[in-house]
Coordinates of C-alpha atoms in Angstrom, one line a residue:
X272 CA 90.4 -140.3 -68.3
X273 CA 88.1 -141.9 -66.0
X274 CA 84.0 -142.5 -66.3
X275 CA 81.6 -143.7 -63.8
X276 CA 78.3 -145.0 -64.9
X277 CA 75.1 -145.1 -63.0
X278 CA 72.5 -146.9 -63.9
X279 CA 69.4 -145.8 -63.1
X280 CA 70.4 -144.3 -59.0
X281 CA 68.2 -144.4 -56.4
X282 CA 69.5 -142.2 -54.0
X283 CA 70.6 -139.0 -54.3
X284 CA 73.2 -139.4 -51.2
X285 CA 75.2 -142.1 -52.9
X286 CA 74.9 -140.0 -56.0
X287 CA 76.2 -136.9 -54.4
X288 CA 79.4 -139.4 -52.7
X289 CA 80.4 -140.4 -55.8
X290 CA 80.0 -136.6 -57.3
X291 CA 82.4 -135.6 -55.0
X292 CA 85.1 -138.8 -55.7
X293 CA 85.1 -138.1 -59.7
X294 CA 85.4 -134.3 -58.7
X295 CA 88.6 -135.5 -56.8
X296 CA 90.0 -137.5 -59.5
X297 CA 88.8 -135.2 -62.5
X298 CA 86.5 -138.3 -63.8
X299 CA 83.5 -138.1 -65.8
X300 CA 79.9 -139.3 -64.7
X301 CA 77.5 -140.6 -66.5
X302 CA 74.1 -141.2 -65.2
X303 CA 71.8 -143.3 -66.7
X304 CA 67.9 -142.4 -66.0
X305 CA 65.1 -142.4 -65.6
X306 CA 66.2 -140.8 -62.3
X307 CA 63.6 -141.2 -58.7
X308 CA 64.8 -137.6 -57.5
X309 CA 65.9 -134.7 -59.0
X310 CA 69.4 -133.2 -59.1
X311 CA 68.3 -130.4 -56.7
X312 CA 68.0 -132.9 -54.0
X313 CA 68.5 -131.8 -50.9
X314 CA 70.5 -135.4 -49.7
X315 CA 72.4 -134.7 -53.3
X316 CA 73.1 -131.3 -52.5
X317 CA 74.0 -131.8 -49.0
X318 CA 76.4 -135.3 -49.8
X319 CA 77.5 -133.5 -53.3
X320 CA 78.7 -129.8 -51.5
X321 CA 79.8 -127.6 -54.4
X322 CA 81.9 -130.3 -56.3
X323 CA 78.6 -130.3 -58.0
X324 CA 79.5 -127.5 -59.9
X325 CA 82.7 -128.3 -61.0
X326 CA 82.3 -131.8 -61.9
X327 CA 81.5 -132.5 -65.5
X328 CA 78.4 -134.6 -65.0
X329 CA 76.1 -135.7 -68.3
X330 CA 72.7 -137.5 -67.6
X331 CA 70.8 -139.7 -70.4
X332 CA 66.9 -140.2 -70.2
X333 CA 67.6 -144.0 -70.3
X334 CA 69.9 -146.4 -71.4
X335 CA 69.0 -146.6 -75.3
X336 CA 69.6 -142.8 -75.2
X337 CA 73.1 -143.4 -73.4
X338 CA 74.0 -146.5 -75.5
X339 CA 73.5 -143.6 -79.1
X340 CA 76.9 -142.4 -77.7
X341 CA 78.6 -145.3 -75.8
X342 CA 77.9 -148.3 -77.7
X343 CA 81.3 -148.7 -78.7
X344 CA 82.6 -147.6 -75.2
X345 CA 84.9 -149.9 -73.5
X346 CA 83.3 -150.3 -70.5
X347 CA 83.9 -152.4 -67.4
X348 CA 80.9 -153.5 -65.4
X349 CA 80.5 -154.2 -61.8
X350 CA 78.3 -157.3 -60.5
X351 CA 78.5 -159.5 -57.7
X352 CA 77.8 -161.8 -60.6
X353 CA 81.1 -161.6 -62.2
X354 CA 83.6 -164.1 -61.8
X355 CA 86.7 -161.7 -62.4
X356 CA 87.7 -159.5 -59.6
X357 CA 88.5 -155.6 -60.6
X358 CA 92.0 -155.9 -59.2
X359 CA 92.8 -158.3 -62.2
X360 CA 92.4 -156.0 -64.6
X361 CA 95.1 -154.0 -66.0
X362 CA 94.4 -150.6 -66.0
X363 CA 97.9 -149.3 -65.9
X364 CA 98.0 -147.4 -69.3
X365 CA 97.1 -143.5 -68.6
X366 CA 96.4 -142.7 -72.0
X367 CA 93.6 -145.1 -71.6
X368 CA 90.0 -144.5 -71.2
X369 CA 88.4 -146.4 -68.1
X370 CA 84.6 -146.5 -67.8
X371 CA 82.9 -148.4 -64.7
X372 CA 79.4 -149.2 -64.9
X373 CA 77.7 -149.5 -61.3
X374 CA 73.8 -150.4 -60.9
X375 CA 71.2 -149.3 -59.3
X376 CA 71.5 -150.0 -55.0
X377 CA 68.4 -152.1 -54.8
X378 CA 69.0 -154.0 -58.3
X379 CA 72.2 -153.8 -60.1
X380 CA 72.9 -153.7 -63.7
X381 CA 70.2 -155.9 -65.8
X382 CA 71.0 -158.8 -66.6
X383 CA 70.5 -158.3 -70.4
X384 CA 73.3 -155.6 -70.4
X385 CA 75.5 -157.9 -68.6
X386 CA 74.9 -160.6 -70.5
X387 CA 75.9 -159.0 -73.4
X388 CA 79.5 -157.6 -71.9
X389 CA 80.6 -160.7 -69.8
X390 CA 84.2 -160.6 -70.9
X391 CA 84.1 -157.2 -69.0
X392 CA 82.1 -157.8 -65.6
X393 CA 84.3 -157.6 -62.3
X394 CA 83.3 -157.7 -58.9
X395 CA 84.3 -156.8 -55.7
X396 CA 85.1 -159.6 -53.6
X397 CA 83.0 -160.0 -50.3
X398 CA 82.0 -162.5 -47.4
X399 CA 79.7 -165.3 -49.0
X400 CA 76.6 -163.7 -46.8
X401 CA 76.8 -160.6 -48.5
X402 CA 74.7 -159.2 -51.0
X403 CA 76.4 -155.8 -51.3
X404 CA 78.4 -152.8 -50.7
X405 CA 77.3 -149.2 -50.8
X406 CA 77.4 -147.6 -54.2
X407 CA 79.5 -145.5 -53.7
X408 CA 81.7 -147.2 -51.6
X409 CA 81.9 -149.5 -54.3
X410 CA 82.8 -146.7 -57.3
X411 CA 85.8 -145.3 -54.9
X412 CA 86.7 -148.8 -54.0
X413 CA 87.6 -149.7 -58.0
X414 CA 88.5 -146.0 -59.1
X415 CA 91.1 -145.7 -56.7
X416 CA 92.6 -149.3 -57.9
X417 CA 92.9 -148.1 -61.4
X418 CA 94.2 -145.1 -60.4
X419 CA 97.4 -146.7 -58.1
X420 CA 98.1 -148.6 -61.3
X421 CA 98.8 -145.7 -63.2
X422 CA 100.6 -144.6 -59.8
X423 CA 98.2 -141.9 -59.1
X424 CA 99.4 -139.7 -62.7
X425 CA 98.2 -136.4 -62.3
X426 CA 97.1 -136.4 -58.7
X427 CA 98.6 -134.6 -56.0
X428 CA 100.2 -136.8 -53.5
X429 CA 101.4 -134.7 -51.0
X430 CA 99.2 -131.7 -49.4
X431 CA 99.3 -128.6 -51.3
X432 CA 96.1 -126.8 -49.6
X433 CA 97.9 -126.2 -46.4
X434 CA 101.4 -127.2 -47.6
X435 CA 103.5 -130.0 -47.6
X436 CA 104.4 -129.6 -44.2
X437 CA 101.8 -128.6 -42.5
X438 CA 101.6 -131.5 -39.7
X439 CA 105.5 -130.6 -39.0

């Protein structure tokens, strides 16, 4: 099973992206508050569709609320800061657990929290003039790498909606 972590969001259009990537992928999300909109956003809304319903979504107050659950979570955390890059990391094993922790758009993770995990930051090599990559760019970006080393188990890989051979 997969996990994505927020950390504190700011907005509710990256929030409602990444609602519909763990709805496609049957992952968890977490979200870490205190939260600067509601989940009855209208950006959420409109970015989440209805995968919003049918994605299992928990939310914590804050982090020492969240950590009452996960401290013991094996988490991976993503930071420009890190000096491993995601795709080094073997996620492979699909009776795993895999939890990414992303930060907020304008800040990132603290640096206290990373501090304490820096055996498990990765980052997401970019050009040396940039500072970032959209949130939830970023969460499909290293989802969908752990999931092609575990060769996509339990994801359809051929179109079943409209049928295998529907472009045909």
């Amino acid at each position: 099973m997969y996990k994505v972590i927020l950390y504190q969001p700011e907005k509710p259009s990256n929030v409602g992206n990444i609602i519909r990537t763990c709805s496609a992928i049957n992952a968890k999300l977490v979200i870490i508050g205190p939260l600067s909109f509601t989940l009855d956003d209208k950006a959420l809304k409109r970015a989440g569709m209805d995968y919003i319903s049918i994605t299992d979504i928990e939310i914590y107050d804050n982090y020492e609320d969240f950590l009452k659950l996960y401290k013991d979570e094996n988490i991976y955390y993503v930071t420009r800061y890190a000096k491993k890059i995601y795709s080094s990391c073997d996620y492979s094993n699909v009776t795993k657990n895999y939890s990414f922790m992303f930060g907020r758009e304008s800040t990132g993770i603290p640096k206290e929290v990373l501090k304490e995990h820096l055996d498990k930051c990765i980052r997401i090599p970019m050009t040396l003039s940039s500072r970032s990559l959209n949130l939830s760019n970023c969460v499909a970006i290293v989802l969908y790498e752990a999931l092609r080393q575990g060769n996509f188990f339990d994801l359809a890989t051929v179109e079943t909606i409209k049928g295998e051979d529907f472009i045909f």
